[in-house]
CSV table of C-alpha atoms in Angstrom, one decimal:
chain,number,residue,atom,x,y,z
Q,1,ALA,CA,-4.1,-7.4,-15.1
Q,2,GLN,CA,-5.5,-6.0,-11.9
Q,3,LYS,CA,-6.7,-2.5,-11.6
Q,4,VAL,CA,-8.3,-0.3,-8.9
Q,5,THR,CA,-10.2,2.9,-9.7
Q,6,GLN,CA,-11.0,5.6,-7.2
Q,7,ALA,CA,-12.8,8.1,-9.3
Q,8,GLN,CA,-13.1,10.7,-6.5
Q,9,THR,CA,-9.9,12.7,-6.3
Q,10,GLU,CA,-11.1,14.9,-3.5
Q,11,ILE,CA,-14.1,15.2,-1.3
Q,12,SER,CA,-14.9,18.0,1.2
Q,13,VAL,CA,-17.6,17.6,3.8
Q,14,VAL,CA,-18.7,19.4,6.9
Q,15,GLU,CA,-18.1,17.6,10.2
Q,16,LYS,CA,-20.9,15.2,11.2
Q,17,GLU,CA,-21.8,14.5,7.6
Q,18,ASP,CA,-21.7,11.0,6.3
Q,19,VAL,CA,-19.3,10.4,3.4
Q,20,THR,CA,-18.8,7.4,1.0
Q,21,LEU,CA,-15.6,6.7,-0.8
Q,22,ASP,CA,-15.9,4.7,-3.9
Q,23,CYS,CA,-13.6,1.9,-5.1
Q,24,VAL,CA,-14.1,-0.2,-8.2
Q,25,TYR,CA,-11.7,-3.0,-9.0
Q,26,GLU,CA,-10.8,-5.3,-11.9
Q,27,THR,CA,-9.2,-8.8,-11.6
Q,28,ARG,CA,-9.4,-12.1,-13.4
Q,29,ASP,CA,-8.7,-14.1,-10.3
Q,30,THR,CA,-11.5,-15.7,-8.4
Q,31,THR,CA,-9.6,-15.4,-5.2
Q,32,TYR,CA,-8.4,-12.0,-4.2
Q,33,TYR,CA,-8.2,-9.6,-1.3
Q,34,LEU,CA,-9.4,-6.0,-1.0
Q,35,PHE,CA,-7.9,-3.4,1.4
Q,36,TRP,CA,-8.5,0.1,2.6
Q,37,TYR,CA,-5.6,2.2,4.0
Q,38,LYS,CA,-5.7,5.6,5.5
Q,39,GLN,CA,-2.8,8.0,5.0
Q,40,PRO,CA,-3.0,11.0,7.5
Q,41,PRO,CA,-1.0,14.1,6.8
Q,42,SER,CA,1.9,12.6,8.8
Q,43,GLY,CA,2.4,10.2,5.8
Q,44,GLU,CA,2.3,6.7,7.2
Q,45,LEU,CA,-0.1,4.1,5.9
Q,46,VAL,CA,-2.7,2.9,8.4
Q,47,PHE,CA,-4.4,-0.4,7.6
Q,48,LEU,CA,-8.2,-0.3,8.0
Q,49,ILE,CA,-9.6,-3.5,6.6
Q,50,ARG,CA,-8.9,-6.6,4.6
Q,51,ARG,CA,-11.7,-8.5,2.8
Q,52,ASN,CA,-11.3,-11.7,0.8
Q,53,SER,CA,-13.3,-12.4,-2.3
Q,54,PHE,CA,-15.4,-15.1,-0.7
Q,55,ASP,CA,-16.7,-13.0,2.1
Q,56,GLU,CA,-19.3,-10.5,0.8
Q,57,GLN,CA,-20.6,-9.6,4.2
Q,58,ASN,CA,-20.6,-5.9,4.9
Q,59,GLU,CA,-18.6,-4.9,7.8
Q,60,ILE,CA,-19.0,-2.2,10.4
Q,61,SER,CA,-16.4,-0.9,12.8
Q,62,GLY,CA,-17.5,2.0,14.8
Q,63,ARG,CA,-18.1,4.9,12.4
Q,64,TYR,CA,-16.6,3.0,9.5
Q,65,SER,CA,-18.5,0.6,7.3
Q,66,TRP,CA,-17.6,-1.2,4.1
Q,67,ASN,CA,-19.9,-2.4,1.3
Q,68,PHE,CA,-18.4,-5.2,-0.8
Q,69,GLN,CA,-20.4,-6.1,-3.9
Q,70,LYS,CA,-18.9,-8.6,-6.3
Q,71,SER,CA,-21.7,-8.1,-8.8
Q,72,THR,CA,-20.5,-4.5,-9.4
Q,73,SER,CA,-16.8,-5.1,-8.5
Q,74,SER,CA,-17.0,-2.4,-5.8
Q,75,PHE,CA,-15.7,-2.1,-2.3
Q,76,ASN,CA,-17.0,1.2,-1.0
Q,77,PHE,CA,-16.1,2.8,2.3
Q,78,THR,CA,-18.5,4.9,4.4
Q,79,ILE,CA,-17.6,7.1,7.3
Q,80,THR,CA,-20.6,8.0,9.4
Q,81,ALA,CA,-20.7,11.3,11.3
Q,82,SER,CA,-17.3,12.4,9.9
Q,83,GLN,CA,-14.8,14.2,12.2
Q,84,VAL,CA,-11.9,16.5,11.4
Q,85,VAL,CA,-9.5,13.6,12.4
Q,86,ASP,CA,-10.9,11.7,9.5
Q,87,SER,CA,-9.2,14.1,7.1
Q,88,ALA,CA,-6.6,12.0,5.2
Q,89,VAL,CA,-6.0,10.3,1.9
Q,90,TYR,CA,-7.7,7.0,1.6
Q,91,PHE,CA,-6.4,4.2,-0.6
Q,92,CYS,CA,-8.3,1.2,-1.9
Q,93,ALA,CA,-6.0,-1.7,-2.9
Q,94,LEU,CA,-6.3,-5.2,-4.4
Q,95,SER,CA,-4.1,-8.3,-4.1
Q,96,GLU,CA,-4.6,-11.4,-6.2
Q,97,GLY,CA,-4.8,-14.4,-4.0
Q,98,GLU,CA,-3.9,-17.7,-5.7
Q,99,ALA,CA,-0.9,-17.1,-7.8
Q,100,LEU,CA,2.2,-18.4,-6.0
Q,101,THR,CA,4.6,-16.6,-8.2
Q,102,GLY,CA,5.0,-13.1,-9.3
Q,103,GLY,CA,4.2,-9.9,-7.6
Q,104,GLY,CA,5.2,-11.0,-4.1
Q,105,ASN,CA,1.8,-10.4,-2.7
Q,106,LYS,CA,1.7,-7.2,-4.7
Q,107,LEU,CA,-0.9,-4.7,-3.8
Q,108,THR,CA,-2.3,-2.7,-6.7
Q,109,PHE,CA,-3.5,0.7,-5.3
Q,110,GLY,CA,-6.0,3.1,-6.5
Q,111,THR,CA,-4.9,6.7,-6.9
Q,112,GLY,CA,-6.5,7.7,-3.6
Q,113,THR,CA,-9.2,10.0,-2.4
Q,114,GLN,CA,-8.3,13.1,-0.4
Q,115,LEU,CA,-11.0,13.6,2.3
Q,116,LYS,CA,-11.3,17.0,3.9
Q,117,VAL,CA,-13.5,17.3,6.9
Q,118,GLU,CA,-14.2,20.9,8.0
Q,119,LEU,CA,-15.8,22.3,11.0
O,1,GLU,CA,7.0,-4.9,18.7
O,2,ALA,CA,6.4,-6.2,15.2
O,3,GLN,CA,7.5,-3.5,12.8
O,4,VAL,CA,9.1,-2.5,9.5
O,5,THR,CA,11.7,0.2,9.8
O,6,GLN,CA,13.1,2.4,7.1
O,7,ASN,CA,16.1,4.7,7.2
O,8,PRO,CA,16.5,7.5,6.5
O,9,ARG,CA,13.0,9.0,6.9
O,10,TYR,CA,13.9,12.1,5.0
O,11,LEU,CA,16.7,12.6,2.4
O,12,ILE,CA,17.6,15.5,0.1
O,13,THR,CA,20.3,14.6,-2.3
O,14,VAL,CA,21.7,15.7,-5.7
O,15,THR,CA,21.5,14.1,-9.1
O,16,GLY,CA,23.9,11.2,-9.6
O,17,LYS,CA,25.0,10.7,-6.0
O,18,LYS,CA,24.4,7.0,-5.1
O,19,LEU,CA,22.2,6.4,-2.1
O,20,THR,CA,20.7,3.5,-0.2
O,21,VAL,CA,17.4,3.4,1.7
O,22,THR,CA,17.4,0.6,4.2
O,23,CYS,CA,14.4,-1.5,5.2
O,24,SER,CA,14.3,-4.1,8.0
O,25,GLN,CA,11.5,-6.2,9.4
O,26,ASN,CA,11.4,-8.3,12.6
O,27,MET,CA,8.5,-10.5,11.8
O,28,ASN,CA,10.4,-13.2,9.9
O,29,HIS,CA,8.4,-12.5,6.8
O,30,GLU,CA,9.4,-14.1,3.5
O,31,TYR,CA,8.0,-11.4,1.2
O,32,MET,CA,9.3,-7.9,1.0
O,33,SER,CA,8.5,-5.1,-1.4
O,34,TRP,CA,9.3,-1.5,-2.2
O,35,TYR,CA,6.6,0.9,-3.4
O,36,ARG,CA,6.8,4.5,-4.5
O,37,GLN,CA,4.0,7.0,-4.0
O,38,ASP,CA,3.5,9.9,-6.4
O,39,PRO,CA,0.6,12.4,-6.5
O,40,GLY,CA,-2.2,11.2,-8.7
O,41,LEU,CA,-0.6,7.8,-9.2
O,42,GLY,CA,-1.1,6.1,-5.9
O,43,LEU,CA,1.5,3.6,-4.8
O,44,ARG,CA,3.3,1.5,-7.4
O,45,GLN,CA,5.5,-1.5,-6.7
O,46,ILE,CA,9.2,-1.1,-7.6
O,47,TYR,CA,10.8,-4.4,-6.7
O,48,TYR,CA,9.9,-7.4,-4.6
O,49,SER,CA,11.5,-10.4,-3.0
O,50,MET,CA,9.9,-13.7,-2.3
O,51,ASN,CA,12.8,-14.9,-0.1
O,52,VAL,CA,16.5,-14.6,0.5
O,53,GLU,CA,18.4,-14.1,-2.8
O,54,VAL,CA,15.1,-14.1,-4.8
O,55,THR,CA,14.2,-10.7,-6.2
O,56,ASP,CA,12.2,-9.5,-9.1
O,57,LYS,CA,11.0,-6.4,-10.8
O,58,GLY,CA,7.7,-4.8,-10.0
O,59,ASP,CA,5.9,-2.2,-12.2
O,60,VAL,CA,8.4,0.6,-12.1
O,61,PRO,CA,11.9,-0.8,-11.6
O,62,GLU,CA,13.9,1.5,-13.8
O,63,GLY,CA,16.7,3.3,-12.0
O,64,TYR,CA,16.5,1.1,-8.9
O,65,LYS,CA,18.4,-2.0,-7.5
O,66,VAL,CA,17.7,-4.2,-4.6
O,67,SER,CA,19.3,-7.0,-2.7
O,68,ARG,CA,18.1,-9.6,-0.3
O,69,LYS,CA,21.1,-11.2,1.4
O,70,GLU,CA,19.3,-11.6,4.8
O,71,LYS,CA,15.7,-12.4,5.4
O,72,ARG,CA,15.1,-9.3,7.5
O,73,ASN,CA,16.7,-6.7,5.3
O,74,PHE,CA,15.7,-5.4,1.8
O,75,PRO,CA,17.7,-2.3,0.9
O,76,LEU,CA,16.7,-0.1,-2.1
O,77,ILE,CA,19.6,1.3,-4.0
O,78,LEU,CA,19.6,4.3,-6.4
O,79,GLU,CA,22.9,4.1,-8.2
O,80,SER,CA,22.5,7.5,-10.0
O,81,PRO,CA,19.4,9.3,-8.7
O,82,SER,CA,17.5,11.7,-10.9
O,83,PRO,CA,14.9,14.3,-10.1
O,84,ASN,CA,12.1,12.0,-11.4
O,85,GLN,CA,12.9,9.7,-8.5
O,86,THR,CA,11.8,12.3,-6.0
O,87,SER,CA,9.0,10.5,-4.2
O,88,LEU,CA,7.7,8.9,-1.0
O,89,TYR,CA,9.0,5.4,-0.7
O,90,PHE,CA,7.5,2.6,1.4
O,91,CYS,CA,8.9,-0.7,2.3
O,92,ALA,CA,6.4,-3.6,3.0
O,93,SER,CA,6.7,-7.1,4.3
O,94,SER,CA,4.3,-10.0,4.5
O,95,LYS,CA,4.1,-13.7,5.3
O,96,ARG,CA,4.4,-16.3,2.5
O,97,ARG,CA,1.1,-16.3,0.7
O,98,ASP,CA,-1.5,-18.7,2.0
O,99,SER,CA,-5.3,-18.7,2.3
O,100,THR,CA,-5.5,-16.6,5.4
O,101,HIS,CA,-2.6,-14.3,5.5
O,102,ASN,CA,-2.2,-11.7,2.9
O,103,GLU,CA,-1.7,-8.5,4.9
O,104,GLN,CA,1.3,-6.3,4.2
O,105,PHE,CA,3.0,-4.4,6.9
O,106,PHE,CA,4.3,-1.0,5.8
O,107,GLY,CA,7.2,1.0,7.0
O,108,PRO,CA,6.8,4.6,8.0
O,109,GLY,CA,8.0,5.9,4.6
O,110,THR,CA,11.1,7.7,3.3
O,111,ARG,CA,10.6,11.1,1.6
O,112,LEU,CA,13.3,11.5,-1.0
O,113,THR,CA,14.1,14.7,-2.9
O,114,VAL,CA,16.6,14.6,-5.7
O,115,LEU,CA,17.8,18.1,-6.8
């Protein structure tokens, strides 16, 4: 069974600080996908990144970066120079890739990390 | 514009009064799912559908029904809502699974309160 753990329930930082959100996953599949979603106070889910299990390259997109390490089953997310607009709940999610039946592309979500960025 | 729509966005109802939350997508996706989001639990899958007339239970199906009579629509039915179904509900759709496409598109969410 797949599982995603986000051990940090809530993080508070001061604007311009760097912050890393941790994500640890469990799966028996060799092919899988990892995701990060942002949920601002308005409630919608905003897709941030998808990474497949065969691509361990770290990715940077502006102030956002992701560190994928299969050896530790982690997919951590770093925001550099945080801003108040980054305040949101962030979800890490896992989808197993090769099964053609069951789950319907099911995403297994972590419990989320509430990030508060203060002035 | 490619999107998943849900209606209503907000609903307050009373225990036992049947309700339906509609979900529609315009991307010709085969897969559709319903998730519920609860504090401290993240999002959990309720039901999913792999294509028209093909539906199956997710992780938390009790108290819910779904149907998939058309490809674009996947309504969530609560026959007799109870207060423990108070939650934020998301509909999602995605293409048939293949090696490159595994992204789910989410609707805007429906906030349901059952009194």
